[in-house]
Short mmCIF file of C-alpha atoms in Angstrom, two decimals:
data_model
loop_
_atom_site.label_atom_id
_atom_site.label_comp_id
_atom_site.label_asym_id
_atom_site.label_seq_id
_atom_site.Cartn_x
_atom_site.Cartn_y
_atom_site.Cartn_z
CA MET B 13 16.72 -10.70 -36.85
CA GLU B 14 19.81 -10.76 -34.69
CA PRO B 15 20.14 -13.88 -32.51
CA ILE B 16 19.50 -13.29 -28.81
CA LYS B 17 21.91 -14.66 -26.27
CA ILE B 18 20.13 -16.10 -23.25
CA THR B 19 22.59 -14.30 -21.00
CA GLU B 20 21.31 -10.97 -22.32
CA TYR B 21 18.22 -11.31 -20.13
CA ARG B 22 20.32 -10.02 -17.25
CA THR B 23 20.65 -6.60 -18.85
CA HIS B 24 16.95 -6.29 -19.74
CA LYS B 25 17.91 -4.71 -23.06
CA ILE B 26 15.28 -6.87 -24.74
CA SER B 27 11.67 -6.23 -23.74
CA ASP B 28 9.34 -9.05 -22.74
CA SER B 29 7.08 -8.07 -25.63
CA ASP B 30 9.90 -8.48 -28.17
CA VAL B 31 10.91 -11.80 -26.67
CA ILE B 32 7.32 -13.07 -26.89
CA SER B 33 6.99 -11.95 -30.51
CA ARG B 34 10.11 -13.89 -31.43
CA ILE B 35 8.97 -16.98 -29.53
CA LEU B 36 5.72 -16.92 -31.49
CA LEU B 37 7.75 -16.75 -34.69
CA GLY B 38 9.46 -20.01 -33.76
CA GLU B 39 12.35 -19.14 -31.43
CA LYS B 40 10.87 -21.07 -28.51
CA GLU B 41 14.28 -21.42 -26.85
CA LEU B 42 13.92 -17.75 -25.88
CA TYR B 43 11.18 -18.70 -23.44
CA GLU B 44 14.01 -19.33 -20.99
CA ILE B 45 14.51 -15.57 -20.81
CA LEU B 46 10.97 -15.05 -19.51
CA LEU B 47 11.39 -17.87 -16.98
CA ARG B 48 14.57 -16.46 -15.52
CA ARG B 49 13.17 -12.93 -15.38
CA ASN B 50 10.06 -14.02 -13.50
CA ASN B 51 11.08 -17.03 -11.38
CA GLN B 52 11.74 -15.06 -8.22
CA LYS B 53 8.56 -13.01 -8.36
CA LEU B 54 6.30 -15.95 -9.23
CA TYR B 55 7.85 -18.06 -6.47
CA ARG B 56 7.23 -15.40 -3.84
CA VAL B 57 3.61 -14.93 -4.89
CA ILE B 58 2.79 -18.65 -4.76
CA ARG B 59 4.83 -18.95 -1.55
CA SER B 60 2.37 -16.57 0.08
CA TYR B 61 -0.34 -19.26 -0.32
CA ILE B 62 1.59 -22.51 0.05
CA ASN B 63 4.73 -23.37 2.02
CA ASP B 64 5.63 -26.73 0.49
CA LEU B 65 8.55 -26.24 -1.92
CA SER B 66 7.82 -29.23 -4.15
CA GLU B 67 4.21 -28.15 -4.55
CA ILE B 68 5.24 -24.57 -5.26
CA GLU B 69 7.64 -25.74 -7.97
CA ASP B 70 4.91 -27.92 -9.47
CA ILE B 71 2.53 -24.94 -9.62
CA MET B 72 5.26 -22.76 -11.11
CA GLN B 73 5.91 -25.35 -13.80
CA ASN B 74 2.20 -25.62 -14.62
CA THR B 75 1.94 -21.84 -14.71
CA TYR B 76 4.78 -21.50 -17.19
CA LEU B 77 3.39 -24.27 -19.39
CA LYS B 78 -0.08 -22.70 -19.41
CA ALA B 79 1.43 -19.31 -20.22
CA TYR B 80 3.46 -20.83 -23.06
CA GLU B 81 0.43 -22.60 -24.51
CA ASN B 82 -1.55 -19.35 -24.41
CA LEU B 83 1.26 -16.99 -25.36
CA HIS B 84 -0.58 -16.03 -28.53
CA LYS B 85 -3.35 -14.58 -26.33
CA PHE B 86 -1.00 -12.25 -24.47
CA LYS B 87 -1.89 -8.59 -24.94
CA HIS B 88 1.27 -6.61 -25.52
CA ASN B 89 -0.14 -3.48 -23.91
CA SER B 90 0.07 -5.19 -20.50
CA ARG B 91 2.97 -6.54 -18.47
CA PHE B 92 3.90 -10.19 -18.95
CA SER B 93 4.72 -10.59 -15.24
CA THR B 94 1.22 -9.42 -14.25
CA TRP B 95 -0.39 -11.80 -16.73
CA LEU B 96 1.81 -14.64 -15.49
CA ILE B 97 1.05 -13.99 -11.82
CA ARG B 98 -2.69 -14.10 -12.47
CA ILE B 99 -2.30 -17.51 -14.12
CA GLY B 100 -0.22 -18.68 -11.16
CA ILE B 101 -2.77 -17.45 -8.62
CA ASN B 102 -5.58 -19.16 -10.50
CA ASP B 103 -3.72 -22.45 -10.48
CA THR B 104 -2.87 -22.09 -6.79
CA LEU B 105 -6.44 -21.30 -5.75
CA ALA B 106 -7.80 -24.17 -7.85
CA ARG B 107 -5.38 -26.55 -6.17
CA LEU B 108 -6.30 -25.33 -2.70
CA LYS B 109 -10.00 -25.71 -3.46
CA ALA B 110 -9.45 -29.23 -4.74
CA LYS B 111 -7.77 -30.11 -1.47
CA ASN B 112 -10.60 -28.51 0.51
CA LYS B 113 -8.13 -26.44 2.42
CA HIS B 114 -9.23 -23.41 4.38
CA PHE B 115 -7.69 -20.29 2.94
CA ASN B 116 -8.39 -16.61 2.57
CA ILE B 117 -9.23 -15.73 -1.01
CA HIS B 118 -8.42 -12.12 -1.91
CA ASN B 119 -11.91 -11.28 -2.97
CA PRO B 120 -14.67 -13.94 -3.22
CA GLU B 121 -16.46 -11.85 -5.82
CA ALA B 122 -13.41 -11.25 -7.99
CA SER B 123 -12.88 -13.12 -11.24
CA PHE B 124 -9.28 -14.15 -11.81
CA SER B 125 -9.17 -14.73 -15.55
CA ASN B 126 -6.08 -16.03 -17.36
CA ASP B 127 -6.78 -13.03 -19.36
CA PHE B 128 11.98 -9.40 -12.58
CA ILE B 129 13.14 -9.74 -9.99
CA LEU B 130 16.46 -11.39 -10.81
CA GLU B 131 18.43 -12.78 -7.91
CA ILE B 132 21.69 -10.85 -7.80
CA PRO B 133 24.53 -12.55 -5.91
CA ASP B 134 25.72 -10.52 -2.93
CA THR B 135 29.22 -9.36 -3.81
CA GLU B 136 29.65 -7.45 -0.57
CA LYS B 137 32.40 -8.95 1.56
CA LEU B 138 30.90 -9.64 4.97
CA ASN B 139 32.62 -11.08 7.98
CA PRO B 140 31.14 -14.32 9.43
CA GLU B 141 29.43 -12.51 12.31
CA THR B 142 27.71 -10.01 10.00
CA LYS B 143 26.60 -12.82 7.68
CA MET B 144 25.12 -14.72 10.61
CA ILE B 145 23.26 -11.64 11.87
CA ARG B 146 21.87 -10.94 8.38
CA GLN B 147 20.75 -14.55 7.96
CA GLU B 148 19.03 -14.57 11.36
CA ALA B 149 17.32 -11.26 10.59
CA LYS B 150 16.09 -12.63 7.24
CA GLN B 151 14.70 -15.76 8.89
CA THR B 152 12.96 -13.68 11.56
CA LEU B 153 11.36 -11.49 8.92
CA GLU B 154 10.23 -14.49 6.87
CA LYS B 155 8.65 -16.01 9.97
CA ALA B 156 6.83 -12.74 10.74
CA ILE B 157 5.48 -12.52 7.19
CA ASP B 158 4.37 -16.15 7.27
CA GLN B 159 2.18 -15.38 10.28
CA LEU B 160 0.08 -12.96 8.22
CA ASP B 161 -3.20 -14.08 6.68
CA THR B 162 -2.82 -14.89 2.99
CA LYS B 163 -4.71 -11.79 1.84
CA TYR B 164 -2.26 -9.55 3.71
CA LYS B 165 0.84 -11.64 3.02
CA THR B 166 0.39 -11.55 -0.75
CA VAL B 167 -0.07 -7.80 -1.08
CA TYR B 168 2.80 -7.18 1.35
CA ILE B 169 5.19 -9.33 -0.67
CA LEU B 170 4.12 -7.85 -4.01
CA ARG B 171 4.45 -4.30 -2.75
CA GLU B 172 7.24 -4.26 -0.15
CA VAL B 173 9.43 -7.10 -1.43
CA GLU B 174 8.80 -7.09 -5.19
CA GLY B 175 8.22 -3.36 -5.45
CA MET B 176 5.13 -3.62 -7.66
CA SER B 177 2.90 -0.58 -7.99
CA ILE B 178 -0.52 -0.38 -6.34
CA SER B 179 -2.21 -0.48 -9.74
CA GLU B 180 -0.27 -3.58 -10.79
CA ILE B 181 -1.26 -5.38 -7.59
CA SER B 182 -4.85 -4.31 -8.09
CA ASP B 183 -4.77 -5.79 -11.58
CA CYS B 184 -3.10 -9.04 -10.44
CA LEU B 185 -5.43 -9.72 -7.54
CA GLY B 186 -8.71 -8.31 -8.82
CA LEU B 187 -8.92 -5.81 -5.97
CA THR B 188 -9.73 -2.13 -5.96
CA ILE B 189 -6.82 0.23 -5.46
CA SER B 190 -8.26 1.33 -2.12
CA ASN B 191 -8.52 -2.29 -0.98
CA VAL B 192 -4.89 -2.89 -1.87
CA LYS B 193 -3.83 0.17 0.11
CA VAL B 194 -5.84 -0.90 3.16
CA ARG B 195 -4.38 -4.41 3.14
CA ILE B 196 -0.83 -3.15 2.78
CA HIS B 197 -1.37 -0.77 5.69
CA ARG B 198 -2.82 -3.53 7.87
CA ALA B 199 -0.02 -5.91 6.94
CA LYS B 200 2.54 -3.36 8.06
CA ASP B 201 0.68 -2.83 11.31
CA MET B 202 0.85 -6.58 11.99
CA ILE B 203 4.61 -6.66 11.63
CA ARG B 204 6.57 -5.01 14.38
CA GLU B 205 8.32 -1.80 13.45
CA GLU B 206 11.82 -3.24 13.76
CA LEU B 207 10.92 -6.15 11.44
CA TYR B 208 9.44 -3.79 8.90
CA LYS B 209 12.75 -1.91 8.72
CA LEU B 210 14.49 -5.17 7.91
CA SER B 211 12.07 -5.76 5.03
CA LEU B 212 13.98 -3.21 2.93
CA LYS B 213 16.20 -6.15 2.04
CA THR B 214 14.75 -8.09 -0.88
CA ASP B 215 16.65 -11.36 -0.49
CA ILE B 216 13.85 -13.25 1.28
CA PHE B 217 12.06 -16.36 -0.02
CA GLU B 218 14.84 -16.79 -2.56
CA PHE B 219 14.34 -18.88 -5.67
CA GLY B 220 17.55 -18.63 -7.58
CA PHE B 221 20.76 -20.36 -8.62
CA SER B 222 20.23 -24.16 -8.52
CA LYS B 223 16.47 -23.94 -7.84
CA CYS B 224 16.02 -21.49 -10.70
CA ASP B 225 18.15 -23.58 -13.09
CA PHE B 226 16.34 -26.80 -12.17
CA LEU B 227 12.87 -25.37 -12.89
CA VAL B 228 14.04 -23.67 -16.09
CA ASN B 229 15.42 -26.95 -17.40
CA ARG B 230 12.23 -28.83 -16.48
CA VAL B 231 9.98 -26.39 -18.32
CA MET B 232 12.23 -26.00 -21.36
CA ASN B 233 12.49 -29.79 -21.76
CA LEU B 234 8.70 -30.08 -21.74
CA ILE B 235 8.17 -27.54 -24.52
CA LYS B 236 10.83 -28.89 -26.86
#
């Protein structure tokens, strides 16, 4: 097989399924591709439960290690990102329970079994005033989202920020499609109309550049 350059993950020419198959055949260095493709999305999901960055990074690392150890169980007819998110949510909920924290679980009766958004640098040339306005708007939106209950925050981020489909969210969170739709609608109602318009920008709760590189290196060093 042709060698894969890690930088090729940016173009998404290689499917997650193909990458996984080659990792299982011994090319474990390719796991970095899956990390970089999913860092932003996984960070945002866990961030909807926990605000502490060091704890979020610890959960992300554990999630990636668990996924790597169970990569042979991955079913190629499903999306790797969905499978990964479910592992991350399980780990997050287990940690919250262990700390006896009060939190809103998506569905107390649901069973969460362990059964890309790539950060793109903004090349637009903005003047200092415009940059400041954009940064303030982003911070205001993040604050508004943080005020939502976890069950609304998570579905809002997955749908409106990450652009996942209703069925994908349903699969990730163990909710019915109708429940997902209701929670998204309620989340939007809780955010003022002008803030919702700002949410069309997807550069909130960023986890890229140095943060992304640091976590990738940590995980890859542990599996070598």
